[in-house]
Amino acid sequence: AQKVTQAQTEISVVEKEDVTLDCVYETRDTTYYLFWYKQPPSGELVFLIRRNSFDEQNEISGRYSWNFQKSTSSFNFTITASQVVDSAVYFCALRAGYSTLTFGKGTMLLVSP
Amino acid sequence: EAGVTQSPTHLIKTRGQQATLRCSPISGHTSVYWYQQALGLGLQFLLWYDEGEERNRGNFPPRFSGRQFPNYSSELNVNALELEDSALYLCASSLRGQVGNTEAFFGQGTRLTVV
């Protein structure tokens, strides 16, 4: 069985602060995929990144960066210089084997001006 | 290119009625997934269809059912509606999802309210 834990229910920051969203996963499969999605108030989940279990290289995309560490089963997401438009619920998800996406419960990020 | 489209956007039903939700995947995608997002419960997996077949089912009662049509669009049916079925129902599509190395793209959801 797969499990994704996002321990932070809600995070509040002031614009321009850096913020890290934590994600810890559990799976017995050796091949798996990790994802991050953003859900703005409109409701649609927006795909941000996919990472496979064999690639532990960190990735940076503009103000977004992801830190994948198999040793701690973590796939954390950092937003640098946060902006009000980053306010949303962020979901971490896992997919392993012949299964569907398993989501964490999400972290609500509130960025105030 | 059109994304995943869901209809209707909002749906209000009375307890005991049936609800039908529809989803059109991204062109070329054969897998369709349904998720329920109830308040405070996160995203719960409902159903997965691929190539017209049901591939997997989440922990939901049989009154939640669906199907996938030859054009890969999908329908989710909820019978004998209960108040706790009120939620945002999200549909996603992906390329054939057997391996898992494909991302799923989501629609804007259908907000179902049961009164």
PDB file of C-alpha atoms in Angstrom:
ATOM      1  CA  ALA A   1       0.000   0.000   0.000  1.00  0.00           C
ATOM      2  CA  GLN A   2       1.102   3.532  -0.655  1.00  0.00           C
ATOM      3  CA  LYS A   3       0.834   6.468   1.666  1.00  0.00           C
ATOM      4  CA  VAL A   4       1.662  10.152   1.407  1.00  0.00           C
ATOM      5  CA  THR A   5       1.904  12.389   4.434  1.00  0.00           C
ATOM      6  CA  GLN A   6       1.835  16.157   4.325  1.00  0.00           C
ATOM      7  CA  ALA A   7       2.172  17.089   7.951  1.00  0.00           C
ATOM      8  CA  GLN A   8       1.667  20.812   7.423  1.00  0.00           C
ATOM      9  CA  THR A   9      -2.029  21.560   7.173  1.00  0.00           C
ATOM     10  CA  GLU A  10      -1.653  25.290   6.668  1.00  0.00           C
ATOM     11  CA  ILE A  11       1.275  27.668   6.262  1.00  0.00           C
ATOM     12  CA  SER A  12       1.074  31.449   6.323  1.00  0.00           C
ATOM     13  CA  VAL A  13       3.905  33.616   5.038  1.00  0.00           C
ATOM     14  CA  VAL A  14       4.433  37.182   3.994  1.00  0.00           C
ATOM     15  CA  GLU A  15       5.238  37.944   0.400  1.00  0.00           C
ATOM     16  CA  LYS A  16       8.909  37.452  -0.576  1.00  0.00           C
ATOM     17  CA  GLU A  17       9.522  34.898   2.146  1.00  0.00           C
ATOM     18  CA  ASP A  18      10.790  31.471   1.187  1.00  0.00           C
ATOM     19  CA  VAL A  19       8.582  28.550   2.137  1.00  0.00           C
ATOM     20  CA  THR A  20       9.075  24.778   2.110  1.00  0.00           C
ATOM     21  CA  LEU A  21       6.244  22.293   1.888  1.00  0.00           C
ATOM     22  CA  ASP A  22       7.042  18.862   3.287  1.00  0.00           C
ATOM     23  CA  CYS A  23       6.060  15.526   1.792  1.00  0.00           C
ATOM     24  CA  VAL A  24       6.891  12.070   3.160  1.00  0.00           C
ATOM     25  CA  TYR A  25       5.871   8.942   1.311  1.00  0.00           C
ATOM     26  CA  GLU A  26       5.672   5.202   1.916  1.00  0.00           C
ATOM     27  CA  THR A  27       5.807   2.450  -0.650  1.00  0.00           C
ATOM     28  CA  ARG A  28       7.275  -1.036  -0.960  1.00  0.00           C
ATOM     29  CA  ASP A  29       7.794  -0.678  -4.675  1.00  0.00           C
ATOM     30  CA  THR A  30      11.273   0.097  -5.916  1.00  0.00           C
ATOM     31  CA  THR A  31       9.935   1.922  -8.946  1.00  0.00           C
ATOM     32  CA  TYR A  32       7.609   4.769  -8.229  1.00  0.00           C
ATOM     33  CA  TYR A  33       6.773   8.310  -9.251  1.00  0.00           C
ATOM     34  CA  LEU A  34       6.239  11.390  -7.169  1.00  0.00           C
ATOM     35  CA  PHE A  35       4.193  14.417  -8.122  1.00  0.00           C
ATOM     36  CA  TRP A  36       3.279  17.846  -6.892  1.00  0.00           C
ATOM     37  CA  TYR A  37       0.028  19.563  -7.811  1.00  0.00           C
ATOM     38  CA  LYS A  38      -1.286  23.031  -7.068  1.00  0.00           C
ATOM     39  CA  GLN A  39      -4.974  23.658  -6.452  1.00  0.00           C
ATOM     40  CA  PRO A  40      -5.922  27.347  -6.638  1.00  0.00           C
ATOM     41  CA  PRO A  41      -9.329  28.504  -5.390  1.00  0.00           C
ATOM     42  CA  SER A  42     -10.826  27.720  -8.804  1.00  0.00           C
ATOM     43  CA  GLY A  43     -10.522  24.032  -7.922  1.00  0.00           C
ATOM     44  CA  GLU A  44      -8.580  22.614 -10.846  1.00  0.00           C
ATOM     45  CA  LEU A  45      -5.414  20.731  -9.934  1.00  0.00           C
ATOM     46  CA  VAL A  46      -2.429  22.050 -11.823  1.00  0.00           C
ATOM     47  CA  PHE A  47       0.447  19.651 -12.469  1.00  0.00           C
ATOM     48  CA  LEU A  48       3.807  21.024 -11.276  1.00  0.00           C
ATOM     49  CA  ILE A  49       6.363  18.229 -11.416  1.00  0.00           C
ATOM     50  CA  ARG A  50       6.909  14.486 -11.784  1.00  0.00           C
ATOM     51  CA  ARG A  51       9.959  12.707 -10.433  1.00  0.00           C
ATOM     52  CA  ASN A  52      10.831   9.013 -10.751  1.00  0.00           C
ATOM     53  CA  SER A  53      12.457   6.978  -8.007  1.00  0.00           C
ATOM     54  CA  PHE A  54      15.711   6.529  -9.906  1.00  0.00           C
ATOM     55  CA  ASP A  55      16.401  10.208 -10.294  1.00  0.00           C
ATOM     56  CA  GLU A  56      17.387  11.918  -7.073  1.00  0.00           C
ATOM     57  CA  GLN A  57      18.640  15.066  -8.709  1.00  0.00           C
ATOM     58  CA  ASN A  58      17.056  18.158  -7.301  1.00  0.00           C
ATOM     59  CA  GLU A  59      15.170  20.293  -9.748  1.00  0.00           C
ATOM     60  CA  ILE A  60      14.679  24.002 -10.048  1.00  0.00           C
ATOM     61  CA  SER A  61      12.089  25.742 -12.159  1.00  0.00           C
ATOM     62  CA  GLY A  62      12.057  29.470 -11.692  1.00  0.00           C
ATOM     63  CA  ARG A  63      11.072  30.170  -8.090  1.00  0.00           C
ATOM     64  CA  TYR A  64      10.165  26.520  -7.516  1.00  0.00           C
ATOM     65  CA  SER A  65      12.585  23.832  -6.418  1.00  0.00           C
ATOM     66  CA  TRP A  66      12.188  20.241  -5.312  1.00  0.00           C
ATOM     67  CA  ASN A  67      14.384  18.193  -3.011  1.00  0.00           C
ATOM     68  CA  PHE A  68      14.006  14.421  -3.415  1.00  0.00           C
ATOM     69  CA  GLN A  69      15.735  12.262  -0.800  1.00  0.00           C
ATOM     70  CA  LYS A  70      15.142   8.504  -0.927  1.00  0.00           C
ATOM     71  CA  SER A  71      17.021   7.988   2.332  1.00  0.00           C
ATOM     72  CA  THR A  72      14.316   9.865   4.210  1.00  0.00           C
ATOM     73  CA  SER A  73      11.462   9.104   1.772  1.00  0.00           C
ATOM     74  CA  SER A  74      10.858  12.790   1.309  1.00  0.00           C
ATOM     75  CA  PHE A  75      10.031  14.978  -1.657  1.00  0.00           C
ATOM     76  CA  ASN A  76       9.917  18.545  -0.404  1.00  0.00           C
ATOM     77  CA  PHE A  77       8.864  21.591  -2.391  1.00  0.00           C
ATOM     78  CA  THR A  78      10.340  25.055  -1.876  1.00  0.00           C
ATOM     79  CA  ILE A  79       8.964  28.315  -3.202  1.00  0.00           C
ATOM     80  CA  THR A  80      11.509  31.115  -3.193  1.00  0.00           C
ATOM     81  CA  ALA A  81      10.391  34.726  -2.818  1.00  0.00           C
ATOM     82  CA  SER A  82       6.746  33.764  -2.460  1.00  0.00           C
ATOM     83  CA  GLN A  83       4.035  35.831  -4.128  1.00  0.00           C
ATOM     84  CA  VAL A  84       0.351  36.303  -3.376  1.00  0.00           C
ATOM     85  CA  VAL A  85      -0.494  34.278  -6.495  1.00  0.00           C
ATOM     86  CA  ASP A  86       1.203  31.279  -4.894  1.00  0.00           C
ATOM     87  CA  SER A  87      -1.659  31.052  -2.416  1.00  0.00           C
ATOM     88  CA  ALA A  88      -3.267  27.679  -3.008  1.00  0.00           C
ATOM     89  CA  VAL A  89      -3.498  24.165  -1.687  1.00  0.00           C
ATOM     90  CA  TYR A  90      -0.532  22.052  -2.690  1.00  0.00           C
ATOM     91  CA  PHE A  91      -0.767  18.290  -2.979  1.00  0.00           C
ATOM     92  CA  CYS A  92       2.013  15.750  -3.052  1.00  0.00           C
ATOM     93  CA  ALA A  93       1.164  12.447  -4.745  1.00  0.00           C
ATOM     94  CA  LEU A  94       2.699   9.030  -5.300  1.00  0.00           C
ATOM     95  CA  ARG A  95       2.155   6.422  -7.960  1.00  0.00           C
ATOM     96  CA  ALA A  96       3.718   2.962  -7.829  1.00  0.00           C
ATOM     97  CA  GLY A  97       3.221  -0.123  -9.906  1.00  0.00           C
ATOM     98  CA  TYR A  98      -0.141  -0.691 -11.503  1.00  0.00           C
ATOM     99  CA  SER A  99      -1.948   1.782  -9.343  1.00  0.00           C
ATOM    100  CA  THR A 100      -3.407   5.220  -9.378  1.00  0.00           C
ATOM    101  CA  LEU A 101      -2.227   8.385  -7.735  1.00  0.00           C
ATOM    102  CA  THR A 102      -2.275   8.436  -3.953  1.00  0.00           C
ATOM    103  CA  PHE A 103      -2.507  11.962  -2.636  1.00  0.00           C
ATOM    104  CA  GLY A 104      -1.510  13.541   0.623  1.00  0.00           C
ATOM    105  CA  LYS A 105      -4.114  15.641   2.411  1.00  0.00           C
ATOM    106  CA  GLY A 106      -2.629  18.834   1.061  1.00  0.00           C
ATOM    107  CA  THR A 107      -1.014  21.928   2.529  1.00  0.00           C
ATOM    108  CA  MET A 108      -2.827  25.232   2.286  1.00  0.00           C
ATOM    109  CA  LEU A 109      -0.371  28.053   1.615  1.00  0.00           C
ATOM    110  CA  LEU A 110      -1.473  31.586   2.365  1.00  0.00           C
ATOM    111  CA  VAL A 111       0.791  34.357   1.114  1.00  0.00           C
ATOM    112  CA  SER A 112      -0.128  37.792   2.361  1.00  0.00           C
ATOM    113  CA  PRO A 113       1.084  41.067   0.849  1.00  0.00           C
TER     114      PRO A 113
ATOM    115  CA  GLU B   1      -5.185  22.011 -27.199  1.00  0.00           C
ATOM    116  CA  ALA B   2      -8.214  21.557 -24.964  1.00  0.00           C
ATOM    117  CA  GLY B   3      -7.619  20.290 -21.459  1.00  0.00           C
ATOM    118  CA  VAL B   4      -9.787  17.933 -19.464  1.00  0.00           C
ATOM    119  CA  THR B   5     -13.346  19.197 -19.466  1.00  0.00           C
ATOM    120  CA  GLN B   6     -16.028  18.299 -16.975  1.00  0.00           C
ATOM    121  CA  SER B   7     -19.735  18.965 -16.970  1.00  0.00           C
ATOM    122  CA  PRO B   8     -21.721  20.268 -15.331  1.00  0.00           C
ATOM    123  CA  THR B   9     -19.714  22.708 -13.238  1.00  0.00           C
ATOM    124  CA  HIS B  10     -22.279  22.660 -10.479  1.00  0.00           C
ATOM    125  CA  LEU B  11     -25.004  20.156  -9.700  1.00  0.00           C
ATOM    126  CA  ILE B  12     -27.633  20.276  -6.995  1.00  0.00           C
ATOM    127  CA  LYS B  13     -29.577  17.129  -6.224  1.00  0.00           C
ATOM    128  CA  THR B  14     -31.960  15.914  -3.585  1.00  0.00           C
ATOM    129  CA  ARG B  15     -31.121  13.029  -1.286  1.00  0.00           C
ATOM    130  CA  GLY B  16     -32.086   9.739  -2.925  1.00  0.00           C
ATOM    131  CA  GLN B  17     -31.760  11.017  -6.476  1.00  0.00           C
ATOM    132  CA  GLN B  18     -29.134  10.003  -9.025  1.00  0.00           C
ATOM    133  CA  ALA B  19     -26.353  12.213 -10.329  1.00  0.00           C
ATOM    134  CA  THR B  20     -24.438  11.861 -13.586  1.00  0.00           C
ATOM    135  CA  LEU B  21     -21.121  13.619 -14.067  1.00  0.00           C
ATOM    136  CA  ARG B  22     -19.246  13.727 -17.352  1.00  0.00           C
ATOM    137  CA  CYS B  23     -15.625  14.028 -18.320  1.00  0.00           C
ATOM    138  CA  SER B  24     -13.827  14.495 -21.629  1.00  0.00           C
ATOM    139  CA  PRO B  25     -10.118  13.654 -21.530  1.00  0.00           C
ATOM    140  CA  ILE B  26      -7.306  15.385 -23.333  1.00  0.00           C
ATOM    141  CA  SER B  27      -7.091  14.224 -26.924  1.00  0.00           C
ATOM    142  CA  GLY B  28      -4.893  11.134 -27.136  1.00  0.00           C
ATOM    143  CA  HIS B  29      -5.326  10.181 -23.500  1.00  0.00           C
ATOM    144  CA  THR B  30      -6.880   6.785 -22.877  1.00  0.00           C
ATOM    145  CA  SER B  31      -6.915   6.718 -19.083  1.00  0.00           C
ATOM    146  CA  VAL B  32      -9.528   8.536 -17.038  1.00  0.00           C
ATOM    147  CA  TYR B  33      -9.552   8.797 -13.257  1.00  0.00           C
ATOM    148  CA  TRP B  34     -12.244  10.017 -10.894  1.00  0.00           C
ATOM    149  CA  TYR B  35     -11.547  11.493  -7.473  1.00  0.00           C
ATOM    150  CA  GLN B  36     -13.799  12.792  -4.754  1.00  0.00           C
ATOM    151  CA  GLN B  37     -12.674  15.803  -2.749  1.00  0.00           C
ATOM    152  CA  ALA B  38     -14.937  16.221   0.226  1.00  0.00           C
ATOM    153  CA  LEU B  39     -14.319  18.961   2.749  1.00  0.00           C
ATOM    154  CA  GLY B  40     -11.545  17.968   5.103  1.00  0.00           C
ATOM    155  CA  LEU B  41     -10.958  14.564   3.515  1.00  0.00           C
ATOM    156  CA  GLY B  42      -8.466  15.342   0.770  1.00  0.00           C
ATOM    157  CA  LEU B  43      -8.573  13.606  -2.572  1.00  0.00           C
ATOM    158  CA  GLN B  44     -10.083  10.133  -2.452  1.00  0.00           C
ATOM    159  CA  PHE B  45      -9.643   7.835  -5.436  1.00  0.00           C
ATOM    160  CA  LEU B  46     -12.906   6.579  -6.921  1.00  0.00           C
ATOM    161  CA  LEU B  47     -12.410   4.887 -10.273  1.00  0.00           C
ATOM    162  CA  TRP B  48      -9.858   4.367 -13.019  1.00  0.00           C
ATOM    163  CA  TYR B  49     -10.783   3.517 -16.614  1.00  0.00           C
ATOM    164  CA  ASP B  50      -8.399   2.690 -19.387  1.00  0.00           C
ATOM    165  CA  GLU B  51      -9.259   1.605 -22.913  1.00  0.00           C
ATOM    166  CA  GLY B  52     -12.896   1.234 -21.935  1.00  0.00           C
ATOM    167  CA  GLU B  53     -12.259  -1.088 -19.002  1.00  0.00           C
ATOM    168  CA  GLU B  54     -12.459  -0.434 -15.278  1.00  0.00           C
ATOM    169  CA  ARG B  55      -8.888  -0.944 -14.013  1.00  0.00           C
ATOM    170  CA  ASN B  56      -9.189  -0.099 -10.390  1.00  0.00           C
ATOM    171  CA  ARG B  57     -11.731   1.023  -7.865  1.00  0.00           C
ATOM    172  CA  GLY B  58     -11.388   2.903  -4.612  1.00  0.00           C
ATOM    173  CA  ASN B  59     -13.085   2.148  -1.329  1.00  0.00           C
ATOM    174  CA  PHE B  60     -16.530   3.416  -2.245  1.00  0.00           C
ATOM    175  CA  PRO B  61     -19.928   1.668  -2.189  1.00  0.00           C
ATOM    176  CA  PRO B  62     -21.385   0.138  -5.383  1.00  0.00           C
ATOM    177  CA  ARG B  63     -23.774   3.035  -5.837  1.00  0.00           C
ATOM    178  CA  PHE B  64     -20.744   4.857  -7.240  1.00  0.00           C
ATOM    179  CA  SER B  65     -20.267   3.547 -10.749  1.00  0.00           C
ATOM    180  CA  GLY B  66     -19.138   4.713 -14.106  1.00  0.00           C
ATOM    181  CA  ARG B  67     -18.112   3.822 -17.583  1.00  0.00           C
ATOM    182  CA  GLN B  68     -15.777   4.864 -20.342  1.00  0.00           C
ATOM    183  CA  PHE B  69     -16.999   5.285 -23.885  1.00  0.00           C
ATOM    184  CA  PRO B  70     -15.203   4.362 -27.131  1.00  0.00           C
ATOM    185  CA  ASN B  71     -14.077   7.970 -27.524  1.00  0.00           C
ATOM    186  CA  TYR B  72     -12.487   7.686 -24.022  1.00  0.00           C
ATOM    187  CA  SER B  73     -14.871  10.136 -22.419  1.00  0.00           C
ATOM    188  CA  SER B  74     -16.287   8.967 -19.137  1.00  0.00           C
ATOM    189  CA  GLU B  75     -19.337   9.174 -16.961  1.00  0.00           C
ATOM    190  CA  LEU B  76     -19.580   8.889 -13.192  1.00  0.00           C
ATOM    191  CA  ASN B  77     -22.947   7.890 -11.771  1.00  0.00           C
ATOM    192  CA  VAL B  78     -23.901   8.203  -8.152  1.00  0.00           C
ATOM    193  CA  ASN B  79     -27.148   6.511  -7.181  1.00  0.00           C
ATOM    194  CA  ALA B  80     -29.248   6.966  -4.073  1.00  0.00           C
ATOM    195  CA  LEU B  81     -27.485  10.197  -3.197  1.00  0.00           C
ATOM    196  CA  GLU B  82     -26.649  10.865   0.421  1.00  0.00           C
ATOM    197  CA  LEU B  83     -25.825  14.181   2.045  1.00  0.00           C
ATOM    198  CA  GLU B  84     -22.204  13.118   2.547  1.00  0.00           C
ATOM    199  CA  ASP B  85     -21.797  12.705  -1.206  1.00  0.00           C
ATOM    200  CA  SER B  86     -21.603  16.484  -1.418  1.00  0.00           C
ATOM    201  CA  ALA B  87     -18.105  17.174  -2.710  1.00  0.00           C
ATOM    202  CA  LEU B  88     -15.980  18.346  -5.591  1.00  0.00           C
ATOM    203  CA  TYR B  89     -15.594  15.509  -8.098  1.00  0.00           C
ATOM    204  CA  LEU B  90     -12.429  15.746 -10.116  1.00  0.00           C
ATOM    205  CA  CYS B  91     -11.684  13.915 -13.320  1.00  0.00           C
ATOM    206  CA  ALA B  92      -8.173  13.447 -14.654  1.00  0.00           C
ATOM    207  CA  SER B  93      -6.738  11.925 -17.783  1.00  0.00           C
ATOM    208  CA  SER B  94      -3.361  10.606 -18.795  1.00  0.00           C
ATOM    209  CA  LEU B  95      -1.659   8.591 -21.455  1.00  0.00           C
ATOM    210  CA  ARG B  96      -1.969   4.873 -20.854  1.00  0.00           C
ATOM    211  CA  GLY B  97      -1.250   4.647 -17.152  1.00  0.00           C
ATOM    212  CA  GLN B  98       0.075   1.136 -16.735  1.00  0.00           C
ATOM    213  CA  VAL B  99       3.630   2.101 -15.901  1.00  0.00           C
ATOM    214  CA  GLY B 100       2.940   5.203 -13.916  1.00  0.00           C
ATOM    215  CA  ASN B 101       5.437   7.435 -15.583  1.00  0.00           C
ATOM    216  CA  THR B 102       2.821   9.721 -16.997  1.00  0.00           C
ATOM    217  CA  GLU B 103       1.359  12.714 -15.287  1.00  0.00           C
ATOM    218  CA  ALA B 104      -2.374  13.063 -14.929  1.00  0.00           C
ATOM    219  CA  PHE B 105      -4.052  16.311 -15.913  1.00  0.00           C
ATOM    220  CA  PHE B 106      -7.152  17.378 -14.065  1.00  0.00           C
ATOM    221  CA  GLY B 107     -10.361  19.092 -15.040  1.00  0.00           C
ATOM    222  CA  GLN B 108     -11.941  21.937 -13.129  1.00  0.00           C
ATOM    223  CA  GLY B 109     -14.284  19.595 -11.307  1.00  0.00           C
ATOM    224  CA  THR B 110     -18.004  19.249 -10.736  1.00  0.00           C
ATOM    225  CA  ARG B 111     -19.324  20.595  -7.457  1.00  0.00           C
ATOM    226  CA  LEU B 112     -22.096  18.261  -6.347  1.00  0.00           C
ATOM    227  CA  THR B 113     -24.382  19.444  -3.587  1.00  0.00           C
ATOM    228  CA  VAL B 114     -26.913  17.075  -2.087  1.00  0.00           C
ATOM    229  CA  VAL B 115     -29.739  18.677  -0.147  1.00  0.00           C
TER     230      VAL B 115
END
